[in-house]
Tab-separated table of C-alpha atoms in Angstrom:
chain	number	residue	atom	x	y	z
P	192	UNK	CA	-3.420	-2.097	-18.747
P	193	UNK	CA	-4.379	-1.420	-22.266
P	194	UNK	CA	-6.344	0.548	-24.691
P	195	UNK	CA	-10.357	0.013	-24.821
P	196	UNK	CA	-11.196	1.685	-28.512
P	197	UNK	CA	-14.095	1.947	-29.478
P	198	UNK	CA	-17.351	3.098	-31.374
P	199	UNK	CA	-19.420	3.434	-28.429
P	200	UNK	CA	-19.339	4.613	-25.055
P	201	UNK	CA	-17.221	3.624	-22.527
P	202	UNK	CA	-17.587	2.777	-18.646
P	203	UNK	CA	-15.449	4.833	-15.865
P	204	UNK	CA	-13.902	2.019	-15.399
P	205	UNK	CA	-12.586	1.796	-19.098
P	206	UNK	CA	-12.050	5.557	-19.495
P	207	UNK	CA	-9.595	5.632	-15.746
P	208	UNK	CA	-7.275	2.345	-18.066
P	209	UNK	CA	-7.183	4.737	-20.988
P	210	UNK	CA	-6.495	7.425	-18.769
P	211	UNK	CA	-3.436	6.296	-17.588
P	212	UNK	CA	-2.377	4.874	-21.181
P	213	UNK	CA	-2.203	9.271	-22.244
P	214	UNK	CA	-0.415	9.968	-18.651
P	215	UNK	CA	2.715	7.808	-19.816
P	216	UNK	CA	2.212	8.809	-23.236
P	217	UNK	CA	2.209	12.604	-22.750
P	218	UNK	CA	4.003	12.184	-19.472
P	219	UNK	CA	7.298	10.395	-20.726
P	220	UNK	CA	7.292	13.938	-23.326
P	221	UNK	CA	7.786	16.010	-20.491
P	222	UNK	CA	3.939	17.025	-19.949
P	223	UNK	CA	3.339	18.041	-16.710
P	224	UNK	CA	0.236	16.172	-14.373
P	225	UNK	CA	-1.657	18.899	-13.986
P	226	UNK	CA	-1.767	19.447	-17.870
P	227	UNK	CA	-2.686	16.467	-18.883
P	228	UNK	CA	-5.133	15.897	-16.256
P	229	UNK	CA	-6.631	19.587	-17.679
P	230	UNK	CA	-6.820	17.409	-21.247
P	231	UNK	CA	-8.507	14.554	-20.014
P	232	UNK	CA	-10.916	15.811	-18.502
P	233	UNK	CA	-12.314	17.318	-22.033
P	234	UNK	CA	-11.608	14.253	-23.720
P	235	UNK	CA	-13.762	12.925	-20.994
P	236	UNK	CA	-16.373	14.953	-22.261
P	237	UNK	CA	-16.011	14.577	-25.749
P	238	UNK	CA	-14.785	10.686	-26.798
P	239	UNK	CA	-15.162	8.779	-23.475
P	240	UNK	CA	-11.020	8.954	-23.403
P	241	UNK	CA	-11.895	6.601	-26.592
P	242	UNK	CA	-9.391	7.463	-29.439
P	243	UNK	CA	-12.558	5.679	-31.759
P	244	UNK	CA	-15.497	7.281	-31.398
P	245	UNK	CA	-17.362	8.779	-33.693
P	246	UNK	CA	-19.724	12.345	-32.717
P	247	UNK	CA	-22.940	11.160	-31.950
P	248	UNK	CA	-21.307	7.026	-32.375
P	249	UNK	CA	-22.641	7.917	-36.328
P	250	UNK	CA	-19.480	6.042	-37.180
P	251	UNK	CA	-18.102	7.004	-41.198
P	252	UNK	CA	-19.605	10.582	-41.044
P	253	UNK	CA	-16.192	12.837	-42.037
P	254	UNK	CA	-17.920	15.995	-41.549
P	255	UNK	CA	-18.558	15.252	-37.847
P	256	UNK	CA	-16.292	15.070	-35.051
P	257	UNK	CA	-13.456	12.293	-34.634
P	258	UNK	CA	-11.125	11.041	-32.256
P	259	UNK	CA	-10.079	11.185	-28.365
P	260	UNK	CA	-10.687	15.513	-28.977
P	261	UNK	CA	-13.213	15.211	-31.103
P	262	UNK	CA	-11.636	16.462	-34.552
P	263	UNK	CA	-14.015	18.562	-36.405
P	264	UNK	CA	-14.406	17.768	-38.880
P	265	UNK	CA	-12.587	14.541	-38.412
P	266	UNK	CA	-11.052	14.654	-41.673
P	267	UNK	CA	-8.795	17.306	-39.941
P	268	UNK	CA	-7.909	13.781	-37.840
P	269	UNK	CA	-7.912	11.110	-40.397
P	270	UNK	CA	-6.414	12.388	-43.747
P	271	UNK	CA	-2.957	13.440	-41.401
P	272	UNK	CA	-3.497	9.991	-40.618
P	273	UNK	CA	-3.416	8.091	-43.431
P	274	UNK	CA	-1.097	10.312	-45.270
P	275	UNK	CA	1.743	9.303	-42.004
P	276	UNK	CA	0.589	5.569	-41.890
P	277	UNK	CA	-1.698	5.292	-38.683
P	278	UNK	CA	-4.823	3.403	-39.051
P	279	UNK	CA	-7.170	6.100	-38.228
P	280	UNK	CA	-8.105	5.046	-34.263
P	281	UNK	CA	-4.255	4.277	-33.332
P	282	UNK	CA	-4.066	6.327	-29.745
P	283	UNK	CA	-0.468	7.050	-30.926
P	284	UNK	CA	-1.415	8.577	-33.743
P	285	UNK	CA	-4.062	10.865	-32.150
P	286	UNK	CA	-1.236	11.270	-29.563
P	287	UNK	CA	1.700	12.497	-31.322
P	288	UNK	CA	-0.720	15.123	-33.292
P	289	UNK	CA	-1.853	16.586	-30.329
P	290	UNK	CA	1.617	16.246	-28.862
P	291	UNK	CA	3.579	18.220	-31.598
P	292	UNK	CA	0.817	19.579	-34.159
P	293	UNK	CA	-1.824	21.428	-31.808
P	294	UNK	CA	0.070	25.140	-32.262
P	295	UNK	CA	1.267	24.117	-36.026
P	296	UNK	CA	-2.210	23.562	-37.267
P	297	UNK	CA	-3.574	26.748	-35.534
P	298	UNK	CA	-6.187	24.044	-33.442
P	299	UNK	CA	-4.050	25.896	-30.254
P	300	UNK	CA	-5.248	29.490	-30.093
P	301	UNK	CA	-4.666	30.952	-26.834
P	302	UNK	CA	-7.387	33.424	-25.733
P	303	UNK	CA	-7.142	36.769	-23.213
P	304	UNK	CA	-8.111	34.722	-20.186
P	305	UNK	CA	-5.649	31.749	-21.027
P	306	UNK	CA	-3.701	33.835	-22.791
P	307	UNK	CA	-0.218	30.510	-22.840
P	308	UNK	CA	1.031	28.904	-26.037
P	309	UNK	CA	1.082	24.939	-25.996
P	310	UNK	CA	4.143	24.750	-24.900
P	311	UNK	CA	3.400	26.520	-21.453
P	312	UNK	CA	0.237	24.619	-21.699
P	313	UNK	CA	1.656	21.810	-21.017
P	314	UNK	CA	3.930	22.341	-18.748
P	315	UNK	CA	2.179	24.055	-16.000
P	316	UNK	CA	1.711	23.903	-12.904
P	317	UNK	CA	-1.757	25.496	-12.562
P	318	UNK	CA	-4.343	23.736	-11.274
P	319	UNK	CA	-6.342	20.852	-13.072
P	320	UNK	CA	-9.363	22.789	-13.048
P	321	UNK	CA	-7.648	25.779	-15.041
P	322	UNK	CA	-6.167	23.616	-17.374
P	323	UNK	CA	-8.871	22.459	-18.234
P	324	UNK	CA	-11.017	25.702	-19.079
P	325	UNK	CA	-7.297	26.403	-21.203
P	326	UNK	CA	-7.950	23.090	-22.932
P	327	UNK	CA	-11.957	24.160	-23.584
P	328	UNK	CA	-11.526	27.302	-24.854
P	329	UNK	CA	-8.109	27.132	-26.704
P	330	UNK	CA	-8.338	24.259	-28.189
P	331	UNK	CA	-11.711	22.761	-28.744
P	332	UNK	CA	-14.052	25.467	-28.773
P	333	UNK	CA	-16.657	23.171	-28.125
P	334	UNK	CA	-19.994	24.379	-28.914
P	335	UNK	CA	-21.349	22.937	-25.693
P	336	UNK	CA	-19.344	23.475	-23.081
P	337	UNK	CA	-20.380	21.615	-19.693
P	338	UNK	CA	-17.161	23.007	-18.643
P	339	UNK	CA	-17.472	23.278	-14.614
P	340	UNK	CA	-18.023	19.345	-15.811
P	341	UNK	CA	-14.585	19.126	-17.628
P	342	UNK	CA	-13.307	20.717	-14.787
P	343	UNK	CA	-14.379	18.602	-11.761
P	344	UNK	CA	-13.230	15.221	-14.099
P	345	UNK	CA	-9.817	16.363	-14.751
P	346	UNK	CA	-9.983	17.503	-10.578
P	347	UNK	CA	-10.978	13.250	-10.305
P	348	UNK	CA	-8.129	12.076	-13.372
P	349	UNK	CA	-5.392	14.029	-11.441
P	350	UNK	CA	-6.281	12.313	-8.274
P	351	UNK	CA	-6.109	8.855	-10.369
P	352	UNK	CA	-2.781	9.241	-11.615
P	353	UNK	CA	-1.230	10.576	-8.739
P	354	UNK	CA	0.220	7.336	-7.723
P	355	UNK	CA	0.843	7.129	-11.171
P	356	UNK	CA	3.220	10.564	-11.223
P	357	UNK	CA	4.772	9.108	-7.913
P	358	UNK	CA	5.669	6.536	-8.943
P	359	UNK	CA	6.889	6.813	-12.456
P	360	UNK	CA	9.523	9.075	-10.812
P	361	UNK	CA	10.709	6.444	-8.282
P	362	UNK	CA	11.200	3.867	-10.976
P	363	UNK	CA	13.434	5.770	-12.583
P	364	UNK	CA	15.093	7.175	-9.012
P	365	UNK	CA	15.794	3.350	-8.486
P	366	UNK	CA	16.502	2.147	-12.473
P	367	UNK	CA	18.920	4.802	-12.472
P	368	UNK	CA	20.490	4.635	-8.873
P	369	UNK	CA	21.010	0.184	-10.038
P	370	UNK	CA	22.355	1.691	-12.792
P	371	UNK	CA	25.121	4.056	-11.534
P	372	UNK	CA	26.418	1.363	-9.201
P	373	UNK	CA	27.071	-1.386	-11.763
P	374	UNK	CA	28.449	1.599	-13.333
P	375	UNK	CA	30.812	2.175	-10.655
P	376	UNK	CA	33.162	-0.179	-9.484
P	377	UNK	CA	34.014	0.849	-5.557
P	378	UNK	CA	31.050	-1.297	-5.343
P	379	UNK	CA	31.198	-4.915	-5.852
P	380	UNK	CA	29.076	-8.488	-4.870
P	381	UNK	CA	29.799	-9.633	-1.417
P	382	UNK	CA	27.671	-10.952	0.563
P	383	UNK	CA	29.156	-9.826	3.601
P	384	UNK	CA	28.797	-6.375	3.053
P	385	UNK	CA	25.868	-6.290	1.056
P	386	UNK	CA	23.834	-3.468	2.334
P	387	UNK	CA	27.298	-1.425	0.975
P	388	UNK	CA	29.381	-0.809	-0.509
P	389	UNK	CA	29.068	-3.762	-1.962
P	390	UNK	CA	26.192	-5.336	-2.678
P	391	UNK	CA	23.803	-9.739	-3.399
P	392	UNK	CA	21.483	-9.767	-6.309
P	393	UNK	CA	18.985	-8.811	-3.588
P	394	UNK	CA	19.886	-6.345	-1.248
P	395	UNK	CA	21.020	-3.865	-4.521
P	396	UNK	CA	17.330	-3.698	-5.713
P	397	UNK	CA	16.138	-3.496	-1.977
P	398	UNK	CA	18.328	-0.640	-1.960
P	399	UNK	CA	17.602	0.351	-4.836
P	400	UNK	CA	13.247	0.608	-4.135
P	401	UNK	CA	14.420	2.378	-0.663
P	402	UNK	CA	16.581	4.862	-1.759
P	403	UNK	CA	13.509	6.157	-4.668
P	404	UNK	CA	11.149	5.967	-1.388
P	405	UNK	CA	9.222	2.772	-1.857
P	406	UNK	CA	10.179	1.302	1.783
P	407	UNK	CA	10.689	-2.106	0.702
P	408	UNK	CA	13.480	-2.128	3.519
P	409	UNK	CA	11.363	-1.194	5.916
P	410	UNK	CA	8.351	-3.825	4.956
P	411	UNK	CA	10.912	-6.448	5.484
P	412	UNK	CA	12.742	-7.042	2.738
P	413	UNK	CA	16.244	-8.320	3.264
P	414	UNK	CA	16.987	-11.417	0.751
P	415	UNK	CA	14.973	-13.695	-2.113
P	416	UNK	CA	12.559	-14.908	0.008
P	417	UNK	CA	10.625	-12.305	1.112
P	418	UNK	CA	10.791	-9.996	-1.732
P	419	UNK	CA	7.584	-10.781	-2.482
P	420	UNK	CA	5.454	-10.226	0.191
P	421	UNK	CA	7.435	-7.075	1.033
P	422	UNK	CA	7.249	-5.637	-2.314
P	423	UNK	CA	3.826	-6.680	-1.817
P	424	UNK	CA	2.722	-4.813	0.510
P	425	UNK	CA	4.474	-1.730	-1.267
P	426	UNK	CA	1.897	-1.831	-4.021
P	427	UNK	CA	4.379	-3.360	-6.156
P	428	UNK	CA	1.128	-5.623	-8.468
P	429	UNK	CA	2.822	-9.564	-9.632
P	430	UNK	CA	2.257	-9.068	-13.503
P	431	UNK	CA	3.809	-12.647	-14.060
P	432	UNK	CA	0.855	-13.613	-16.029
P	433	UNK	CA	0.903	-11.005	-18.698
P	434	UNK	CA	4.215	-10.988	-19.182
P	435	UNK	CA	6.768	-13.884	-21.713
P	436	UNK	CA	9.147	-15.408	-19.230
P	437	UNK	CA	11.417	-17.142	-21.618
P	438	UNK	CA	11.489	-14.212	-24.385
P	439	UNK	CA	11.128	-11.320	-21.789
P	440	UNK	CA	8.049	-9.688	-23.967
P	441	UNK	CA	5.555	-7.877	-22.078
P	442	UNK	CA	8.577	-6.999	-19.495
P	443	UNK	CA	8.884	-3.030	-18.723
P	444	UNK	CA	11.955	-0.863	-17.717
P	445	UNK	CA	11.646	-1.388	-13.526
P	446	UNK	CA	10.143	-4.709	-12.736
P	447	UNK	CA	11.790	-6.932	-10.585
P	448	UNK	CA	12.782	-9.989	-11.457
P	449	UNK	CA	12.301	-12.484	-9.134
P	450	UNK	CA	13.415	-16.196	-8.112
P	451	UNK	CA	12.804	-16.666	-4.654
P	452	UNK	CA	14.761	-19.192	-4.059
P	453	UNK	CA	17.801	-17.703	-5.615
P	454	UNK	CA	17.850	-15.085	-7.775
P	455	UNK	CA	16.115	-11.651	-9.144
P	456	UNK	CA	17.175	-9.278	-11.292
P	457	UNK	CA	15.655	-5.508	-12.619
P	458	UNK	CA	14.697	-4.985	-16.073
P	459	UNK	CA	15.891	-1.311	-17.267
P	460	UNK	CA	14.365	-1.097	-20.305
P	461	UNK	CA	15.075	-2.018	-24.166
P	462	UNK	CA	16.434	-5.624	-23.366
P	463	UNK	CA	18.129	-5.762	-20.262
P	464	UNK	CA	18.648	-6.095	-16.718
P	465	UNK	CA	20.802	-4.950	-14.296
P	466	UNK	CA	21.817	-6.953	-11.777
P	467	UNK	CA	24.774	-8.352	-9.184
P	468	UNK	CA	25.163	-11.816	-9.883
P	469	UNK	CA	28.929	-13.581	-8.166
P	470	UNK	CA	32.342	-11.678	-6.626
P	471	UNK	CA	36.102	-12.420	-8.423
P	472	UNK	CA	36.021	-15.403	-7.087
P	473	UNK	CA	32.908	-16.734	-8.629
P	474	UNK	CA	31.411	-17.032	-4.916
P	475	UNK	CA	29.213	-15.281	-2.307
P	476	UNK	CA	31.933	-13.622	-0.020
P	477	UNK	CA	35.872	-13.002	0.578
P	478	UNK	CA	36.483	-11.082	-2.720
P	479	UNK	CA	37.585	-7.415	-1.960
P	480	UNK	CA	35.379	-4.339	-1.948
P	481	UNK	CA	34.221	-3.029	-5.741
P	482	UNK	CA	33.815	-4.833	-8.271
P	483	UNK	CA	37.718	-6.355	-10.075
P	484	UNK	CA	35.621	-8.347	-12.979
P	485	UNK	CA	33.064	-5.827	-14.750
P	486	UNK	CA	30.763	-8.543	-13.555
P	487	UNK	CA	29.923	-8.335	-10.049
P	488	UNK	CA	27.073	-5.586	-10.424
P	489	UNK	CA	26.590	-4.819	-14.591
P	490	UNK	CA	23.330	-4.570	-16.912
P	491	UNK	CA	23.102	-6.982	-19.534
P	492	UNK	CA	20.745	-8.816	-21.666
P	493	UNK	CA	17.676	-10.188	-21.086
P	494	UNK	CA	17.415	-13.905	-19.950
P	495	UNK	CA	15.238	-15.802	-17.808
P	496	UNK	CA	16.664	-17.542	-14.792
P	497	UNK	CA	14.302	-18.936	-14.500
P	498	UNK	CA	12.016	-16.838	-13.113
P	499	UNK	CA	9.131	-17.314	-10.792
P	500	UNK	CA	7.574	-13.645	-10.640
P	501	UNK	CA	7.876	-10.776	-13.130
P	502	UNK	CA	6.618	-7.268	-9.657
P	503	UNK	CA	5.825	-4.321	-10.935
P	504	UNK	CA	4.995	-0.516	-9.036
P	505	UNK	CA	2.091	0.782	-11.275
P	506	UNK	CA	2.962	4.063	-13.122
P	507	UNK	CA	6.358	2.827	-15.308
P	508	UNK	CA	7.082	3.209	-19.418
P	509	UNK	CA	6.890	0.687	-21.350
P	510	UNK	CA	10.102	-1.081	-22.327
P	511	UNK	CA	9.867	-4.909	-24.022
P	512	UNK	CA	12.962	-7.287	-23.804
P	513	UNK	CA	13.673	-9.238	-26.522
P	514	UNK	CA	16.857	-10.715	-26.432
P	515	UNK	CA	17.843	-14.233	-24.435
P	516	UNK	CA	21.388	-14.858	-22.021
P	517	UNK	CA	22.251	-17.036	-19.960
P	518	UNK	CA	24.987	-15.782	-17.057
P	519	UNK	CA	26.105	-17.344	-14.012
P	520	UNK	CA	24.350	-16.968	-10.938
P	521	UNK	CA	24.774	-17.484	-7.113
P	522	UNK	CA	22.080	-17.402	-5.062
P	523	UNK	CA	21.296	-13.745	-3.169
């Protein structure tokens, strides 16, 4: 997904897509899902969750409101953005300001009804509805409150983003588990004991997601040839067309890189993948348990195997890969 930005109203589908981007940004900075839904309920009423919107669509009226939370006057935000190298419509600048400057600038002022600090709001487990009201009273102080609408919208965004929140945790669990196996030399490559303590390329990634709660093995994933169908049945999306397989541009942390005939690896972000390659004898079976070379199961730079598919569980964070590195392989 990506941002829709401009001085116009957005459809619900466009608002939802922008909401996912807001979720990715704030969740990566420790916000609770409830707080993100609460602020989104306000953003929908303020700006259609659109960082390019001016109040009453009166573009260039700096005395009116502007942006995701309709800073009023607009210069309360735009002066800071321009001084800090951001285009005024850049959502990253707007989200950074909200996350880090809301309290220090005096925009967030606790009220008697919602007497909480900005940090407490961002991490709160209160209902999305109550946090929508808290943001309205403590931050927006809107002339036209439409509080009930903001509360209802917060609940809708909470329901929308719950899947992303669950998936985000599962992706991170799968990545961390696979990296942990790669860093533990008691686990190596062997197809004869491929479900532990050793693994091959496919069983490593199947087990990584299975233990993270995404039951791809239960869905029938056993080797590279049936991973595509099983992972798709568990909610993974085929995003092959949105990435550059040669360079890895567009690949995200947790993505499954799949050649259905021979090999698979997982992106761990920052131009790296984790994979099971081959045992110490250069073969598929017969090696000793464990990693005798440090490269039976290991983390290495992105390379194009070549991959047939890139599969992604919705909800992950971005982590573009760029480096090219050729390694030996054997079928998994």
